[in-house]
Amino acid sequence: MTDVGTAASTLLRGRRRADLAAVLALALAVAAGFAFTLVDSGVQSTGRTTHVTVSMSGMRYSQPTIQVPAGNRLVITLRNDDKFMVHDLVLDSGAKSGRLSPGGSATVDVGVVEHDIAGWCSVPGHRQMGMTLDIVATGADAQTGGHVHRAAAGGDAADDMDLMADPGPGFKPYDAVLPPLRHLAEGQAHHLTLTIEEHEKEVAPGVRQKVWTFGGTDPGPVLHGEVGDTFEVTLVNHGGQAHGIDFHAGSIAPDSVMRPIPPGKSLVYRFTANRAGIWMYHCSTMPMSLHVANGMFGAVVIEPPGLPRVDRSYVLVQNEQYFGPQGGSADPDKIKLEQPDTVDFNGYPNQYDHAPLPAKVGERVRVWVLAAGPSRGTSFHVVGTQFDRVYFEGSYLLDGGSGGSQALALAPAQGGFVEMTFPQPGHYPFVSHAFVDAERGAHGFFEVSKEAP
Ligand SMILES: [Cu+2]
């Protein structure tokens, strides 16, 4: 049994605005032999327990605010009632539930609640989408309690980035050459397996992040077909959380094929590409801004019928990155504020400055361009030449005649191609003419050599 005098003086120290009535009540409780203990903040344990059941579904906790009399022990029974998504609960007091699959449940013993406690789902992006929970200690003096805070964790890898530096020794440029077209026979389909992986790699000079990828690269592989081709994609999730996929190149009810699939599971996504263009594919799991920013995007090129042959075809997918801490994943707060650290062609800033794309004088070069975002478009321009054929979102903006084009403007998820020839040997930069983006990595070179004899 705690001594009444010590208890009262501790209470007075801890609670600057403690009123006499509270002290008297405490003294009476002690006199009555009521068992209690004092905790550091000056809030006494009441010996009572508050039990609460909380359900998780649709990026929300069923009880986003839990009121608990200060001094009560709080025990939360947590249930994941989501259909597809993994969730959890972590508290800034240190308590956590561990990840719960759909249908799973866990008990979180919060302990004696002395002051307000902030909670959230730690599955990447869920907190930023509003999956938070506040435990409010009622009757606790504001002076004794901690306040609900949302500490940023882990630092910012962008502080270590040097866009002028060479890439690290492991740098391997993404192959920008359009993969060859495979003509399908009647009844055939393009079959491929896309494995979702999460792994750490260098994403800019000086910066390593844990990227989430389709097929091991970001962007994922370029798929190439003709109007009418069927694709049968087996998506296998080897990641640590739910992911999915959305192919713009097909037209299909999203309900089943675009569903999030849990780690270790797979699905088959079959679509027929009935219309030409360069189409985006991307992860379909919320928050998509984060999943795309972490590398889950790619392109499907469906050639328009009668597309003329050219000497070279390249694919450039513009994306932006929002770094978290070194070795971490993208920062959802930067994504929300639309403050990218880099804007890239094919996943790495300035990568074709380091590994220029070759061409020869007089060759006809076609560049398929897709703006993958997640949130920024592009104004694709090549310094020193002009486009004489431009295809934008399914039709020709320019095809012969005396007109020319200087930039292809694409909003996020739009695409097209441009064609050009190079008049002389030299180094022709290609950029997003939104210059702030060119300066943060949306920049590369065509290295043009003399025509082959
Ligand atoms: Cu994903």
Coordinates of C-alpha atoms and ligand atoms in Angstrom, one line a residue:
M1 CA 0.0 0.0 0.0
T2 CA 1.4 3.4 -1.0
D3 CA 1.7 6.0 1.7
V4 CA -1.0 8.6 1.4
G5 CA 1.3 11.6 2.0
T6 CA 3.8 10.5 -0.7
A7 CA 1.0 9.7 -3.1
A8 CA -0.6 13.1 -2.6
S9 CA 2.7 15.0 -3.0
T10 CA 3.7 13.0 -6.1
L11 CA 0.3 13.7 -7.5
L12 CA 0.7 17.4 -6.8
R13 CA 4.2 17.5 -8.4
G14 CA 3.0 15.6 -11.4
R15 CA -0.2 17.5 -11.9
R16 CA 0.4 21.2 -11.7
R17 CA -3.3 22.0 -11.7
A18 CA -4.3 19.2 -9.4
D19 CA -7.2 20.2 -7.4
L20 CA -7.9 19.5 -3.8
A21 CA -10.9 17.4 -4.6
A22 CA -8.8 14.9 -6.5
V23 CA -6.3 14.7 -3.7
L24 CA -9.1 14.1 -1.2
A25 CA -10.6 11.5 -3.4
L26 CA -7.3 9.7 -3.6
A27 CA -6.8 10.0 0.2
L28 CA -10.3 8.5 0.7
A29 CA -9.5 5.7 -1.7
V30 CA -6.3 4.9 0.2
A31 CA -8.1 5.1 3.5
A32 CA -10.7 2.6 2.2
G33 CA -8.0 0.2 1.3
F34 CA -8.4 0.4 -2.4
A35 CA -5.4 -1.1 -4.2
F36 CA -3.6 1.1 -6.6
T37 CA -0.1 2.1 -7.7
L38 CA 1.4 5.3 -8.9
V39 CA 3.0 5.5 -12.3
D40 CA 5.8 8.0 -13.3
S41 CA 3.5 10.6 -14.8
G42 CA 1.6 10.9 -11.6
V43 CA -1.4 9.1 -12.9
Q44 CA -2.5 6.3 -10.6
S45 CA -3.5 2.9 -11.8
T46 CA -7.1 2.4 -11.1
G47 CA -6.8 -1.4 -11.2
R48 CA -9.6 -1.5 -13.8
T49 CA -9.3 -2.7 -17.3
T50 CA -11.1 -1.3 -20.4
H51 CA -11.7 -3.8 -23.1
V52 CA -12.3 -2.6 -26.7
T53 CA -12.9 -4.5 -29.9
V54 CA -11.6 -2.7 -33.0
S55 CA -12.2 -3.9 -36.6
M56 CA -9.9 -3.0 -39.5
S57 CA -11.3 -2.5 -43.0
G58 CA -11.0 -0.1 -45.9
M59 CA -8.0 1.8 -44.5
R60 CA -9.9 2.6 -41.3
Y61 CA -10.2 1.4 -37.7
S62 CA -13.8 1.0 -36.6
Q63 CA -13.0 3.1 -33.5
P64 CA -10.6 5.8 -34.6
T65 CA -10.7 7.3 -31.1
I66 CA -10.8 5.3 -28.0
Q67 CA -11.5 7.1 -24.7
V68 CA -10.0 5.4 -21.6
P69 CA -10.2 6.8 -18.1
A70 CA -6.6 7.7 -17.2
G71 CA -5.1 4.9 -15.1
N72 CA -7.2 2.1 -16.6
R73 CA -5.4 -0.7 -18.3
L74 CA -6.5 -0.9 -22.0
V75 CA -6.8 -4.2 -23.9
I76 CA -7.7 -4.0 -27.6
T77 CA -9.1 -7.0 -29.4
L78 CA -8.1 -6.3 -33.0
R79 CA -9.8 -7.9 -36.0
N80 CA -8.9 -7.6 -39.6
D81 CA -12.3 -7.6 -41.4
D82 CA -10.8 -6.4 -44.7
K83 CA -11.4 -8.6 -47.7
F84 CA -7.9 -8.4 -49.2
M85 CA -5.5 -6.2 -47.3
V86 CA -3.1 -6.9 -44.5
H87 CA -3.2 -4.5 -41.6
D88 CA -1.8 -4.0 -38.2
L89 CA -1.8 -1.6 -35.3
V90 CA 1.3 0.0 -33.8
L91 CA 1.3 2.5 -31.0
D92 CA 3.8 5.2 -30.1
S93 CA 4.0 3.6 -26.7
G94 CA 5.7 0.6 -28.4
A95 CA 2.8 -1.9 -28.3
K96 CA 2.0 -3.6 -31.6
S97 CA -0.3 -6.2 -32.9
G98 CA 1.9 -7.7 -35.7
R99 CA 0.6 -8.0 -39.2
L100 CA -2.9 -9.5 -39.6
S101 CA -4.1 -11.2 -42.7
P102 CA -7.8 -10.8 -43.7
G103 CA -9.8 -12.7 -41.1
G104 CA -7.0 -12.6 -38.5
S105 CA -7.2 -11.2 -35.0
A106 CA -4.9 -10.3 -32.2
T107 CA -5.0 -8.9 -28.7
V108 CA -3.0 -5.8 -28.0
D109 CA -2.4 -5.1 -24.3
V110 CA -1.7 -1.4 -24.2
G111 CA -1.0 -1.5 -20.4
V112 CA -2.0 1.3 -18.1
V113 CA -3.0 4.4 -20.1
E114 CA -1.3 7.4 -18.5
H115 CA -1.7 9.9 -21.3
D116 CA -2.8 10.1 -25.0
I117 CA -1.3 7.5 -27.3
A118 CA -1.1 7.7 -31.1
G119 CA -1.6 4.6 -33.2
W120 CA -1.5 3.7 -36.9
C121 CA -1.3 0.9 -39.4
S122 CA 2.4 0.4 -40.3
V123 CA 1.7 -1.3 -43.7
P124 CA 3.3 1.3 -46.1
G125 CA 1.0 4.1 -47.0
H126 CA -1.9 3.1 -44.9
R127 CA -1.2 5.7 -42.2
Q128 CA -1.0 8.4 -44.8
M129 CA -4.3 7.3 -46.1
G130 CA -5.8 8.0 -42.7
M131 CA -5.5 4.6 -41.0
T132 CA -4.8 6.1 -37.6
L133 CA -6.2 5.5 -34.1
D134 CA -6.0 7.8 -31.1
I135 CA -6.2 6.6 -27.5
V136 CA -7.4 9.5 -25.4
A137 CA -6.8 9.3 -21.7
T138 CA -9.8 11.0 -20.2
G139 CA -9.5 12.9 -16.9
A140 CA -5.7 13.0 -17.4
D141 CA -4.1 16.4 -16.8
A142 CA -2.8 17.8 -20.1
Q143 CA 0.5 18.7 -18.3
T144 CA 1.2 15.1 -17.3
G145 CA 0.3 13.4 -20.6
G146 CA 2.2 13.0 -23.8
H147 CA 0.4 14.5 -26.8
V148 CA -0.6 12.7 -29.9
H149 CA 2.3 13.2 -32.3
R150 CA 3.3 11.9 -35.7
A151 CA 7.0 11.7 -35.6
A152 CA 8.7 11.3 -39.0
A153 CA 11.1 8.4 -38.9
G154 CA 14.5 7.5 -40.2
G155 CA 15.9 10.6 -42.0
D156 CA 15.9 11.5 -45.7
A157 CA 18.1 9.6 -48.2
A158 CA 17.8 12.6 -50.5
D159 CA 20.3 14.4 -48.3
D160 CA 22.9 11.8 -49.6
M161 CA 22.0 12.2 -53.3
D162 CA 24.5 13.8 -55.7
L163 CA 22.9 14.0 -59.1
M164 CA 26.3 15.2 -60.6
A165 CA 28.1 12.0 -59.3
D166 CA 28.5 8.8 -61.3
P167 CA 26.3 5.9 -60.4
G168 CA 27.7 3.3 -58.1
P169 CA 29.5 0.2 -59.4
G170 CA 26.3 -1.9 -59.5
F171 CA 24.6 0.5 -62.0
K172 CA 23.0 -1.3 -64.9
P173 CA 21.0 1.0 -67.2
Y174 CA 17.4 -0.1 -68.0
D175 CA 17.4 -1.3 -71.7
A176 CA 15.5 1.4 -73.5
V177 CA 15.3 -0.6 -76.8
L178 CA 11.7 -1.7 -77.7
P179 CA 11.7 -5.5 -77.4
P180 CA 11.0 -7.2 -80.8
L181 CA 7.4 -7.9 -81.8
R182 CA 6.4 -11.5 -81.8
H183 CA 3.6 -12.2 -84.3
L184 CA 0.9 -14.4 -82.8
A185 CA -0.6 -17.3 -84.8
E186 CA -4.4 -17.7 -84.6
G187 CA -5.5 -18.7 -81.1
Q188 CA -2.1 -17.9 -79.5
A189 CA -1.5 -15.5 -76.7
H190 CA 1.5 -13.8 -75.2
H191 CA 2.2 -15.7 -72.0
L192 CA 4.4 -14.3 -69.3
T193 CA 4.9 -14.5 -65.5
L194 CA 5.4 -11.3 -63.6
T195 CA 6.9 -11.9 -60.2
I196 CA 6.5 -9.1 -57.7
E197 CA 9.7 -8.6 -55.7
E198 CA 10.8 -6.1 -53.1
H199 CA 14.5 -5.5 -53.0
E200 CA 17.1 -2.8 -52.1
K201 CA 19.0 -1.2 -54.9
E202 CA 20.7 2.1 -55.9
V203 CA 18.0 4.4 -57.3
A204 CA 20.1 7.5 -57.7
P205 CA 23.8 8.3 -57.1
G206 CA 24.2 8.0 -53.3
V207 CA 20.7 6.7 -52.6
R208 CA 19.5 3.1 -51.9
Q209 CA 15.9 2.3 -51.5
K210 CA 13.8 -0.8 -51.1
V211 CA 12.0 -0.9 -54.5
W212 CA 8.9 -2.9 -55.3
T213 CA 9.0 -4.3 -58.8
F214 CA 7.2 -6.3 -61.5
G215 CA 9.7 -8.8 -62.8
G216 CA 12.7 -7.4 -60.9
T217 CA 13.1 -4.1 -62.6
D218 CA 11.5 -0.6 -62.3
P219 CA 9.9 0.0 -64.7
G220 CA 8.8 -3.6 -65.2
P221 CA 9.3 -5.3 -68.6
V222 CA 7.9 -3.7 -71.8
L223 CA 5.2 -5.8 -73.4
H224 CA 4.9 -5.5 -77.1
G225 CA 2.1 -6.6 -79.3
E226 CA -0.4 -5.8 -82.1
V227 CA -4.0 -4.8 -82.1
G228 CA -6.1 -7.9 -81.3
D229 CA -3.3 -9.7 -79.3
T230 CA -4.2 -11.5 -76.1
F231 CA -1.9 -11.4 -73.1
E232 CA -2.0 -14.0 -70.3
V233 CA -0.1 -12.7 -67.4
T234 CA 0.5 -14.8 -64.3
L235 CA 1.2 -12.4 -61.4
V236 CA 3.0 -13.9 -58.5
N237 CA 3.4 -11.9 -55.3
H238 CA 6.8 -12.6 -53.6
G239 CA 6.6 -9.2 -51.8
G240 CA 5.9 -8.7 -48.1
Q241 CA 2.5 -7.1 -48.5
A242 CA -0.5 -7.1 -50.8
H243 CA 0.0 -6.0 -54.4
G244 CA -2.0 -6.2 -57.6
I245 CA -1.9 -5.0 -61.2
D246 CA -3.9 -2.9 -63.6
F247 CA -3.3 -3.1 -67.4
H248 CA -4.7 -0.1 -69.2
A249 CA -4.1 -2.0 -72.4
G250 CA -7.1 -4.2 -71.7
S251 CA -10.7 -3.5 -71.1
I252 CA -12.1 -5.7 -68.3
A253 CA -14.1 -5.5 -65.1
P254 CA -11.5 -4.6 -62.4
D255 CA -13.2 -6.5 -59.6
S256 CA -11.4 -9.8 -59.8
V257 CA -8.2 -9.3 -61.9
M258 CA -7.1 -6.0 -60.2
R259 CA -7.7 -7.3 -56.7
P260 CA -4.9 -7.0 -54.2
I261 CA -3.2 -10.4 -53.8
P262 CA -1.6 -11.3 -50.5
P263 CA 2.1 -12.3 -50.2
G264 CA 2.7 -15.8 -51.6
K265 CA -0.4 -15.8 -53.8
S266 CA -0.8 -15.4 -57.5
L267 CA -3.5 -14.6 -60.1
V268 CA -3.9 -14.9 -63.8
Y269 CA -4.8 -11.7 -65.7
R270 CA -5.9 -12.2 -69.3
F271 CA -6.7 -9.3 -71.5
T272 CA -7.0 -8.6 -75.2
A273 CA -5.4 -5.4 -76.5
N274 CA -8.1 -4.1 -78.9
R275 CA -6.6 -0.7 -79.4
A276 CA -3.2 0.7 -80.3
G277 CA -1.0 2.9 -78.1
I278 CA 1.5 2.8 -75.3
W279 CA -0.4 1.8 -72.3
M280 CA 0.5 2.0 -68.7
Y281 CA 0.4 -0.9 -66.2
H282 CA 0.8 -0.4 -62.5
C283 CA 0.1 -1.8 -59.1
S284 CA -3.6 -1.6 -58.3
T285 CA -3.2 -1.7 -54.5
M286 CA -3.8 1.3 -52.4
P287 CA -2.3 3.8 -52.0
M288 CA -1.4 3.5 -55.7
S289 CA 0.7 6.7 -55.5
L290 CA 3.1 4.9 -53.2
H291 CA 3.1 1.6 -55.0
V292 CA 3.9 3.4 -58.3
A293 CA 6.5 5.7 -56.7
N294 CA 8.2 2.5 -55.3
G295 CA 8.6 1.1 -58.8
M296 CA 5.4 -0.7 -59.7
F297 CA 4.8 0.6 -63.2
G298 CA 5.5 -0.4 -66.8
A299 CA 4.4 -0.1 -70.4
V300 CA 2.6 -2.2 -73.0
V301 CA 3.2 -1.1 -76.6
I302 CA 0.4 -2.0 -79.0
E303 CA 1.4 -1.1 -82.5
P304 CA -1.1 0.7 -84.7
P305 CA -1.9 -1.3 -87.9
G306 CA 0.4 -0.3 -90.7
L307 CA 3.0 1.3 -88.5
P308 CA 6.0 2.1 -90.7
R309 CA 9.3 0.4 -90.0
V310 CA 12.0 2.6 -88.5
D311 CA 15.7 2.1 -87.9
R312 CA 15.5 2.2 -84.1
S313 CA 12.7 2.2 -81.5
Y314 CA 13.2 3.2 -77.9
V315 CA 10.8 3.3 -75.0
L316 CA 11.2 6.0 -72.3
V317 CA 8.9 5.8 -69.3
Q318 CA 9.0 8.9 -67.1
N319 CA 8.5 8.5 -63.4
E320 CA 9.3 10.3 -60.2
Q321 CA 10.8 9.2 -57.0
Y322 CA 10.2 10.4 -53.4
F323 CA 12.9 9.1 -51.2
G324 CA 12.4 7.8 -47.7
P325 CA 15.3 7.0 -45.4
Q326 CA 18.4 5.1 -46.8
G327 CA 17.4 1.5 -47.5
G328 CA 13.7 2.4 -46.9
S329 CA 10.8 2.9 -49.3
A330 CA 9.3 6.1 -50.7
D331 CA 8.0 8.8 -48.4
P332 CA 4.2 9.1 -48.6
D333 CA 4.3 12.6 -47.1
K334 CA 6.5 13.8 -50.0
I335 CA 4.2 12.0 -52.4
K336 CA 1.2 13.8 -51.0
L337 CA 3.0 17.2 -51.2
E338 CA 4.1 16.3 -54.8
Q339 CA 7.7 17.1 -53.9
P340 CA 9.8 14.5 -55.9
D341 CA 13.5 14.1 -55.3
T342 CA 14.1 12.9 -58.8
V343 CA 12.2 12.7 -62.1
D344 CA 13.6 9.9 -64.3
F345 CA 13.4 8.2 -67.6
N346 CA 13.1 4.4 -66.9
G347 CA 13.6 4.6 -63.2
Y348 CA 17.0 6.2 -62.6
P349 CA 17.8 10.0 -62.8
N350 CA 20.0 11.0 -65.8
Q351 CA 20.7 7.3 -66.6
Y352 CA 21.1 7.9 -70.3
D353 CA 23.6 10.6 -69.6
H354 CA 25.7 7.8 -68.1
A355 CA 24.7 5.3 -70.8
P356 CA 23.7 7.3 -73.9
L357 CA 21.3 5.8 -76.5
P358 CA 23.0 5.3 -79.8
A359 CA 21.8 6.4 -83.2
K360 CA 23.3 7.3 -86.6
V361 CA 23.0 10.3 -88.8
G362 CA 20.0 10.0 -91.1
E363 CA 18.4 7.1 -89.3
R364 CA 14.8 7.3 -88.4
V365 CA 14.4 7.0 -84.7
R366 CA 11.1 6.4 -83.0
V367 CA 10.7 7.0 -79.2
W368 CA 7.7 5.7 -77.4
V369 CA 7.1 7.9 -74.3
L370 CA 4.8 7.1 -71.4
A371 CA 4.2 9.4 -68.4
A372 CA 3.9 6.9 -65.5
G373 CA 3.9 9.5 -62.7
P374 CA 2.6 8.7 -60.1
S375 CA 1.6 12.4 -60.3
R376 CA 3.6 14.3 -62.9
G377 CA 3.3 14.5 -66.6
T378 CA 6.0 15.4 -69.1
S379 CA 6.8 17.6 -72.0
F380 CA 9.1 15.4 -74.0
H381 CA 11.6 17.3 -76.1
V382 CA 14.9 16.4 -78.0
V383 CA 17.4 19.2 -78.2
G384 CA 18.7 19.9 -81.7
T385 CA 16.1 18.1 -83.8
Q386 CA 12.4 18.3 -84.6
F387 CA 9.7 15.7 -84.6
D388 CA 8.1 15.0 -88.0
R389 CA 5.7 12.3 -86.9
V390 CA 3.8 12.4 -83.6
Y391 CA 1.4 9.9 -82.3
F392 CA -0.6 10.8 -79.1
E393 CA -3.1 8.6 -77.2
G394 CA -4.3 6.6 -80.2
S395 CA -4.0 9.0 -83.1
Y396 CA -1.5 10.9 -85.2
L397 CA -1.0 14.5 -84.2
L398 CA 1.4 14.9 -87.0
D399 CA 2.1 12.6 -90.0
G400 CA 3.9 14.2 -92.9
G401 CA 3.4 17.7 -94.3
S402 CA 5.4 20.8 -93.7
G403 CA 4.6 21.1 -89.9
G404 CA 6.9 20.1 -87.1
S405 CA 6.6 19.4 -83.4
Q406 CA 9.0 20.4 -80.6
A407 CA 7.5 18.6 -77.6
L408 CA 5.1 15.8 -76.8
A409 CA 2.9 16.8 -73.8
L410 CA 1.6 13.9 -71.7
A411 CA -0.5 14.0 -68.6
P412 CA 0.1 11.2 -66.0
A413 CA -0.8 7.8 -67.7
Q414 CA -0.8 9.2 -71.2
G415 CA 1.6 8.1 -73.9
G416 CA 2.5 8.3 -77.5
F417 CA 5.6 8.3 -79.8
V418 CA 7.7 10.8 -81.7
E419 CA 9.9 10.3 -84.7
M420 CA 13.0 12.2 -85.7
T421 CA 16.2 12.1 -87.7
F422 CA 19.5 13.6 -86.6
P423 CA 21.2 15.9 -89.1
Q424 CA 24.8 15.6 -87.8
P425 CA 26.9 13.6 -85.4
G426 CA 26.8 14.8 -81.9
H427 CA 25.1 14.6 -78.5
Y428 CA 21.4 15.4 -78.5
P429 CA 19.9 15.8 -75.1
F430 CA 16.4 14.5 -74.5
V431 CA 14.5 16.1 -71.6
S432 CA 11.2 16.9 -70.0
H433 CA 10.9 20.5 -71.0
A434 CA 9.4 21.1 -67.6
F435 CA 12.9 22.2 -66.7
V436 CA 12.7 21.7 -63.0
D437 CA 12.1 18.0 -63.8
A438 CA 15.0 17.9 -66.4
E439 CA 17.2 19.3 -63.7
R440 CA 16.2 16.6 -61.2
G441 CA 16.9 13.8 -63.6
A442 CA 14.5 13.7 -66.6
H443 CA 17.5 14.1 -68.9
G444 CA 19.5 11.8 -71.2
F445 CA 21.5 11.8 -74.5
F446 CA 21.3 10.4 -77.9
E447 CA 24.8 9.8 -79.0
V448 CA 24.7 10.2 -82.8
S449 CA 27.6 8.9 -84.9
K450 CA 28.3 9.1 -88.6
E451 CA 26.1 7.1 -90.9
A452 CA 27.3 3.6 -91.5
P453 CA 29.2 3.3 -94.8
Ligands
CU1 CU 1.9 -2.8 -55.0

